[in-house]
Amino acid sequence: MQADIADSAVSLGAIRDAARALDGVVIRTPLLENLDLNAMLGGRLLLKAENMQRTGAFKIRGAYHRMLGLTRGELKRGAVTYSSGNHALGLACAAQILGSSAVIVMPSDAPAAKQAAVRALGAEIVLYDRDTQDSADVVAQVIADTGRIEVPPSAHPQIMAGAGTAALEVLEDAGGPLDAVLVPCGGGGLTAATAMLMAEASPETQVFAAEPFLFDDTRRSLAAGQRLPNPKGNRTICDAIMTPIPGEMTFAINRDLLAGGVTATDAEVRAAMRFAFEHFRIVTEPGAVVGLAAILNGQVQIAGRTVATMITGGNIDTTRFAALLGETT
Amino acid sequence: MQADIADSAVSLGAIRDAARALDGVVIRTPLLENLDLNAMLGGRLLLKAENMQRTGAFKIRGAYHRMLGLTRGELKRGAVTYSSGNHALGLACAAQILGSSAVIVMPSDAPAAKQAAVRALGAEIVLYDRDTQDSADVVAQVIADTGRIEVPPSAHPQIMAGAGTAALEVLEDAGGPLDAVLVPCGGGGLTAATAMLMAEASPETQVFAAEPFLFDDTRRSLAAGQRLPNPKGNRTICDAIMTPIPGEMTFAINRDLLAGGVTATDAEVRAAMRFAFEHFRIVTEPGAVVGLAAILNGQVQIAGRTVATMITGGNIDTTRFAALLGETT
């Protein structure tokens, strides 16, 4: 997959086409705003509530849009991907809607609740052993055995165009000029799609990649001008965006278009989850609020400006949510 | 205040006028729908997310609309009410927006956090002793001393017209015929306004009052054809709708227009809070989900139908929310 494919495919036009294709299938999630909070902040804070999206995360936008691009024969063969989280749920749901099928390769220690949720959407799970197997090998074996089509989490123009529809909705619903958008950044697909859209439709809008502290591979890669991996051995509560290195296709876009990268520690992420609870009454997962956390910790100025951030997902169980809200920072 | 005043004032036209007056001041909250959940339920479930309203509850709609009806002299004198909860926040915010002022009479044992939230919106608090004083007497004394205008929680046509704008939005956003609406019912203002609106704009829609088990004064009053009080000495977690007896003005409307009353126990309310968390990623307060609980416990059929319920508020702190989600039913 080459970056120039994405360059040509992830345009404003492609994202508008995707929005038409997704209409009635995904939810046009609300762009949340708290006027009294704005008064305290001295600026407009907008939250794109993709935690309220179908399957609880923005991922279904890209997965469904990619599957729409398959032939009838490919749909019959079905999709396969590796994911232990939101992309798995999005792809399973997309396959179910389209009367296709999906195989999800998951680590054998993936939480039972997550496995059950994927199965409830009609997908088949292939478990693998983290210690002795590589997930890519398992996916390749499934493809060799079944002819299934791989639908990756972000590295495909149709997936990025689908993800970009969330950014398009932000722009349409902001009701005025948008100074900055922060995007929680794992593989970088939503970030790249947002950056492409803003570059074309709202060039004055700065787009920032928001990453967990010590998992800021995109921020450091932007500074270095080349893809740098995260050091091994660190931990973060932001499981949804714990990626090893920026994607090749997505970084080629992000390198040219992003205003920069920002980070938040786990303590700041927990504080942002509480902030979203108290001021917006929404349930969020940790990785989804790293952009909000980076606004609250002052890395992007909000005073006198309009700043939006994607809230990318809300797939968290009540026990973990309560524990994260309860811990002191 | 006579019921016939309300009969003439709370019309579809009055609610439409109120909607125009509230535009840009209150939030047009989302009408949430989960397509995959619908497939499981065999019908459409719609949640009107007034927990995401400004000040965290629908009450500001009525309070602000009532204050809009005051003269310049009255605005200068300011408003007064008794409330320990959502109406206090709504009125405080409305007064602040309009450059007026509000005095809130609260019990001296009201939680410090709630008092702080009211003060943060610029209102003055007058504390009274539950054991030795009557809140109505304290309000009357404030009026005698200051000439402030009383803005009650629901018993005024302009307040009901304001509340009715939430029901109007449900109807406009439902995208198809609406078979039933369940409204968490305390004093009965939102219930009455919803019933008036549906009677005029969507007469095939059944409207139900939803109340906590043992606090079903409206349900029993509907059956008896006259206002009956709740027995004393009971408890419920649904503090926002623990009212002693149906309001005179609101019951005159509800008696004629409601399809009936439904109830939910505290255990069912807690289960509904978890359900809203898991399927809609929203934070709700107990009294706000009693309608949802009554759908889930089977009192109103959803299979093959479209059923909406108001989620009336989300003012709950993280500790209590976590505790209520964590308790087993």
PDB file of N, CA and C in Angstrom, chain B residues 75-120:
ATOM      1  N   LEU B  75     -37.661  41.014  36.544  1.00  0.00           N
ATOM      2  CA  LEU B  75     -36.313  40.454  36.380  1.00  0.00           C
ATOM      3  C   LEU B  75     -35.340  41.129  37.343  1.00  0.00           C
ATOM      4  N   LYS B  76     -35.550  42.418  37.560  1.00  0.00           N
ATOM      5  CA  LYS B  76     -34.667  43.134  38.473  1.00  0.00           C
ATOM      6  C   LYS B  76     -34.841  42.628  39.906  1.00  0.00           C
ATOM      7  N   ARG B  77     -36.108  42.323  40.258  1.00  0.00           N
ATOM      8  CA  ARG B  77     -36.364  41.787  41.601  1.00  0.00           C
ATOM      9  C   ARG B  77     -35.817  40.365  41.724  1.00  0.00           C
ATOM     10  N   GLY B  78     -35.867  39.606  40.637  1.00  0.00           N
ATOM     11  CA  GLY B  78     -35.281  38.267  40.641  1.00  0.00           C
ATOM     12  C   GLY B  78     -36.265  37.175  41.013  1.00  0.00           C
ATOM     13  N   ALA B  79     -35.789  35.937  40.969  1.00  0.00           N
ATOM     14  CA  ALA B  79     -36.621  34.756  41.169  1.00  0.00           C
ATOM     15  C   ALA B  79     -36.300  34.091  42.495  1.00  0.00           C
ATOM     16  N   VAL B  80     -37.247  33.298  42.961  1.00  0.00           N
ATOM     17  CA  VAL B  80     -37.020  32.479  44.153  1.00  0.00           C
ATOM     18  C   VAL B  80     -37.736  31.151  43.956  1.00  0.00           C
ATOM     19  N   THR B  81     -37.145  30.090  44.482  1.00  0.00           N
ATOM     20  CA  THR B  81     -37.819  28.798  44.445  1.00  0.00           C
ATOM     21  C   THR B  81     -37.303  27.934  45.561  1.00  0.00           C
ATOM     22  N   TYR B  82     -38.040  26.857  45.819  1.00  0.00           N
ATOM     23  CA  TYR B  82     -37.531  25.813  46.683  1.00  0.00           C
ATOM     24  C   TYR B  82     -37.133  24.635  45.810  1.00  0.00           C
ATOM     25  N   SER B  83     -35.911  24.172  45.971  1.00  0.00           N
ATOM     26  CA  SER B  83     -35.471  22.962  45.266  1.00  0.00           C
ATOM     27  C   SER B  83     -34.131  22.551  45.825  1.00  0.00           C
ATOM     28  N   SER B  84     -33.918  21.293  45.949  1.00  0.00           N
ATOM     29  CA  SER B  84     -32.581  20.854  46.355  1.00  0.00           C
ATOM     30  C   SER B  84     -31.847  20.235  45.169  1.00  0.00           C
ATOM     31  N   GLY B  85     -32.430  20.358  43.950  1.00  0.00           N
ATOM     32  CA  GLY B  85     -31.820  19.597  42.867  1.00  0.00           C
ATOM     33  C   GLY B  85     -31.824  20.275  41.522  1.00  0.00           C
ATOM     34  N   ASN B  86     -32.388  19.576  40.551  1.00  0.00           N
ATOM     35  CA  ASN B  86     -32.250  19.987  39.165  1.00  0.00           C
ATOM     36  C   ASN B  86     -32.946  21.313  38.848  1.00  0.00           C
ATOM     37  N   HIS B  87     -34.090  21.553  39.471  1.00  0.00           N
ATOM     38  CA  HIS B  87     -34.781  22.815  39.232  1.00  0.00           C
ATOM     39  C   HIS B  87     -33.951  23.985  39.763  1.00  0.00           C
ATOM     40  N   ALA B  88     -33.274  23.771  40.886  1.00  0.00           N
ATOM     41  CA  ALA B  88     -32.406  24.823  41.438  1.00  0.00           C
ATOM     42  C   ALA B  88     -31.324  25.204  40.435  1.00  0.00           C
ATOM     43  N   LEU B  89     -30.685  24.207  39.864  1.00  0.00           N
ATOM     44  CA  LEU B  89     -29.615  24.471  38.891  1.00  0.00           C
ATOM     45  C   LEU B  89     -30.162  25.162  37.652  1.00  0.00           C
ATOM     46  N   GLY B  90     -31.314  24.703  37.173  1.00  0.00           N
ATOM     47  CA  GLY B  90     -31.907  25.287  35.975  1.00  0.00           C
ATOM     48  C   GLY B  90     -32.293  26.743  36.195  1.00  0.00           C
ATOM     49  N   LEU B  91     -32.893  27.016  37.351  1.00  0.00           N
ATOM     50  CA  LEU B  91     -33.324  28.390  37.627  1.00  0.00           C
ATOM     51  C   LEU B  91     -32.118  29.303  37.843  1.00  0.00           C
ATOM     52  N   ALA B  92     -31.112  28.804  38.545  1.00  0.00           N
ATOM     53  CA  ALA B  92     -29.902  29.606  38.769  1.00  0.00           C
ATOM     54  C   ALA B  92     -29.265  29.979  37.436  1.00  0.00           C
ATOM     55  N   CYS B  93     -29.185  29.012  36.536  1.00  0.00           N
ATOM     56  CA  CYS B  93     -28.578  29.261  35.226  1.00  0.00           C
ATOM     57  C   CYS B  93     -29.423  30.232  34.415  1.00  0.00           C
ATOM     58  N   ALA B  94     -30.750  30.039  34.443  1.00  0.00           N
ATOM     59  CA  ALA B  94     -31.650  30.925  33.698  1.00  0.00           C
ATOM     60  C   ALA B  94     -31.516  32.364  34.181  1.00  0.00           C
ATOM     61  N   ALA B  95     -31.470  32.535  35.495  1.00  0.00           N
ATOM     62  CA  ALA B  95     -31.346  33.889  36.061  1.00  0.00           C
ATOM     63  C   ALA B  95     -30.024  34.518  35.642  1.00  0.00           C
ATOM     64  N   GLN B  96     -28.969  33.716  35.645  1.00  0.00           N
ATOM     65  CA  GLN B  96     -27.648  34.222  35.266  1.00  0.00           C
ATOM     66  C   GLN B  96     -27.633  34.665  33.795  1.00  0.00           C
ATOM     67  N   ILE B  97     -28.219  33.841  32.936  1.00  0.00           N
ATOM     68  CA  ILE B  97     -28.255  34.168  31.505  1.00  0.00           C
ATOM     69  C   ILE B  97     -28.988  35.491  31.271  1.00  0.00           C
ATOM     70  N   LEU B  98     -30.072  35.684  32.009  1.00  0.00           N
ATOM     71  CA  LEU B  98     -30.922  36.847  31.773  1.00  0.00           C
ATOM     72  C   LEU B  98     -30.487  38.069  32.579  1.00  0.00           C
ATOM     73  N   GLY B  99     -29.358  37.974  33.270  1.00  0.00           N
ATOM     74  CA  GLY B  99     -28.887  39.109  34.051  1.00  0.00           C
ATOM     75  C   GLY B  99     -29.785  39.415  35.232  1.00  0.00           C
ATOM     76  N   SER B 100     -30.571  38.417  35.636  1.00  0.00           N
ATOM     77  CA  SER B 100     -31.429  38.560  36.804  1.00  0.00           C
ATOM     78  C   SER B 100     -30.716  37.904  37.981  1.00  0.00           C
ATOM     79  N   SER B 101     -31.442  37.506  38.987  1.00  0.00           N
ATOM     80  CA  SER B 101     -30.829  36.826  40.123  1.00  0.00           C
ATOM     81  C   SER B 101     -31.809  35.797  40.658  1.00  0.00           C
ATOM     82  N   ALA B 102     -31.286  34.831  41.400  1.00  0.00           N
ATOM     83  CA  ALA B 102     -32.145  33.782  41.948  1.00  0.00           C
ATOM     84  C   ALA B 102     -31.756  33.487  43.386  1.00  0.00           C
ATOM     85  N   VAL B 103     -32.781  33.262  44.197  1.00  0.00           N
ATOM     86  CA  VAL B 103     -32.580  32.751  45.554  1.00  0.00           C
ATOM     87  C   VAL B 103     -33.163  31.341  45.582  1.00  0.00           C
ATOM     88  N   ILE B 104     -32.368  30.398  46.049  1.00  0.00           N
ATOM     89  CA  ILE B 104     -32.822  29.017  46.143  1.00  0.00           C
ATOM     90  C   ILE B 104     -32.928  28.636  47.615  1.00  0.00           C
ATOM     91  N   VAL B 105     -34.123  28.232  48.013  1.00  0.00           N
ATOM     92  CA  VAL B 105     -34.327  27.754  49.378  1.00  0.00           C
ATOM     93  C   VAL B 105     -33.995  26.264  49.407  1.00  0.00           C
ATOM     94  N   MET B 106     -33.001  25.899  50.203  1.00  0.00           N
ATOM     95  CA  MET B 106     -32.544  24.506  50.258  1.00  0.00           C
ATOM     96  C   MET B 106     -32.496  24.047  51.709  1.00  0.00           C
ATOM     97  N   PRO B 107     -32.704  22.761  51.932  1.00  0.00           N
ATOM     98  CA  PRO B 107     -32.570  22.245  53.297  1.00  0.00           C
ATOM     99  C   PRO B 107     -31.118  22.359  53.759  1.00  0.00           C
ATOM    100  N   SER B 108     -30.934  22.589  55.054  1.00  0.00           N
ATOM    101  CA  SER B 108     -29.580  22.839  55.571  1.00  0.00           C
ATOM    102  C   SER B 108     -28.695  21.611  55.442  1.00  0.00           C
ATOM    103  N   ASP B 109     -29.297  20.441  55.242  1.00  0.00           N
ATOM    104  CA  ASP B 109     -28.478  19.241  55.075  1.00  0.00           C
ATOM    105  C   ASP B 109     -28.286  18.864  53.594  1.00  0.00           C
ATOM    106  N   ALA B 110     -28.592  19.791  52.682  1.00  0.00           N
ATOM    107  CA  ALA B 110     -28.344  19.517  51.258  1.00  0.00           C
ATOM    108  C   ALA B 110     -26.839  19.322  51.045  1.00  0.00           C
ATOM    109  N   PRO B 111     -26.456  18.377  50.185  1.00  0.00           N
ATOM    110  CA  PRO B 111     -25.034  18.090  49.988  1.00  0.00           C
ATOM    111  C   PRO B 111     -24.246  19.347  49.602  1.00  0.00           C
ATOM    112  N   ALA B 112     -23.053  19.439  50.136  1.00  0.00           N
ATOM    113  CA  ALA B 112     -22.198  20.605  49.887  1.00  0.00           C
ATOM    114  C   ALA B 112     -21.932  20.769  48.390  1.00  0.00           C
ATOM    115  N   ALA B 113     -21.782  19.644  47.680  1.00  0.00           N
ATOM    116  CA  ALA B 113     -21.486  19.720  46.246  1.00  0.00           C
ATOM    117  C   ALA B 113     -22.638  20.381  45.496  1.00  0.00           C
ATOM    118  N   LYS B 114     -23.863  20.051  45.908  1.00  0.00           N
ATOM    119  CA  LYS B 114     -25.035  20.625  45.247  1.00  0.00           C
ATOM    120  C   LYS B 114     -25.135  22.120  45.544  1.00  0.00           C
ATOM    121  N   GLN B 115     -24.871  22.476  46.791  1.00  0.00           N
ATOM    122  CA  GLN B 115     -24.875  23.902  47.141  1.00  0.00           C
ATOM    123  C   GLN B 115     -23.809  24.654  46.343  1.00  0.00           C
ATOM    124  N   ALA B 116     -22.653  24.039  46.204  1.00  0.00           N
ATOM    125  CA  ALA B 116     -21.558  24.696  45.475  1.00  0.00           C
ATOM    126  C   ALA B 116     -21.922  24.885  44.002  1.00  0.00           C
ATOM    127  N   ALA B 117     -22.590  23.890  43.416  1.00  0.00           N
ATOM    128  CA  ALA B 117     -22.968  23.983  42.004  1.00  0.00           C
ATOM    129  C   ALA B 117     -23.963  25.115  41.787  1.00  0.00           C
ATOM    130  N   VAL B 118     -24.896  25.260  42.718  1.00  0.00           N
ATOM    131  CA  VAL B 118     -25.893  26.337  42.619  1.00  0.00           C
ATOM    132  C   VAL B 118     -25.207  27.701  42.760  1.00  0.00           C
ATOM    133  N   ARG B 119     -24.298  27.797  43.716  1.00  0.00           N
ATOM    134  CA  ARG B 119     -23.585  29.066  43.908  1.00  0.00           C
ATOM    135  C   ARG B 119     -22.700  29.394  42.714  1.00  0.00           C
ATOM    136  N   ALA B 120     -22.116  28.357  42.097  1.00  0.00           N
ATOM    137  CA  ALA B 120     -21.244  28.586  40.934  1.00  0.00           C
ATOM    138  C   ALA B 120     -22.027  29.218  39.789  1.00  0.00           C
TER     139      ALA B 120
END
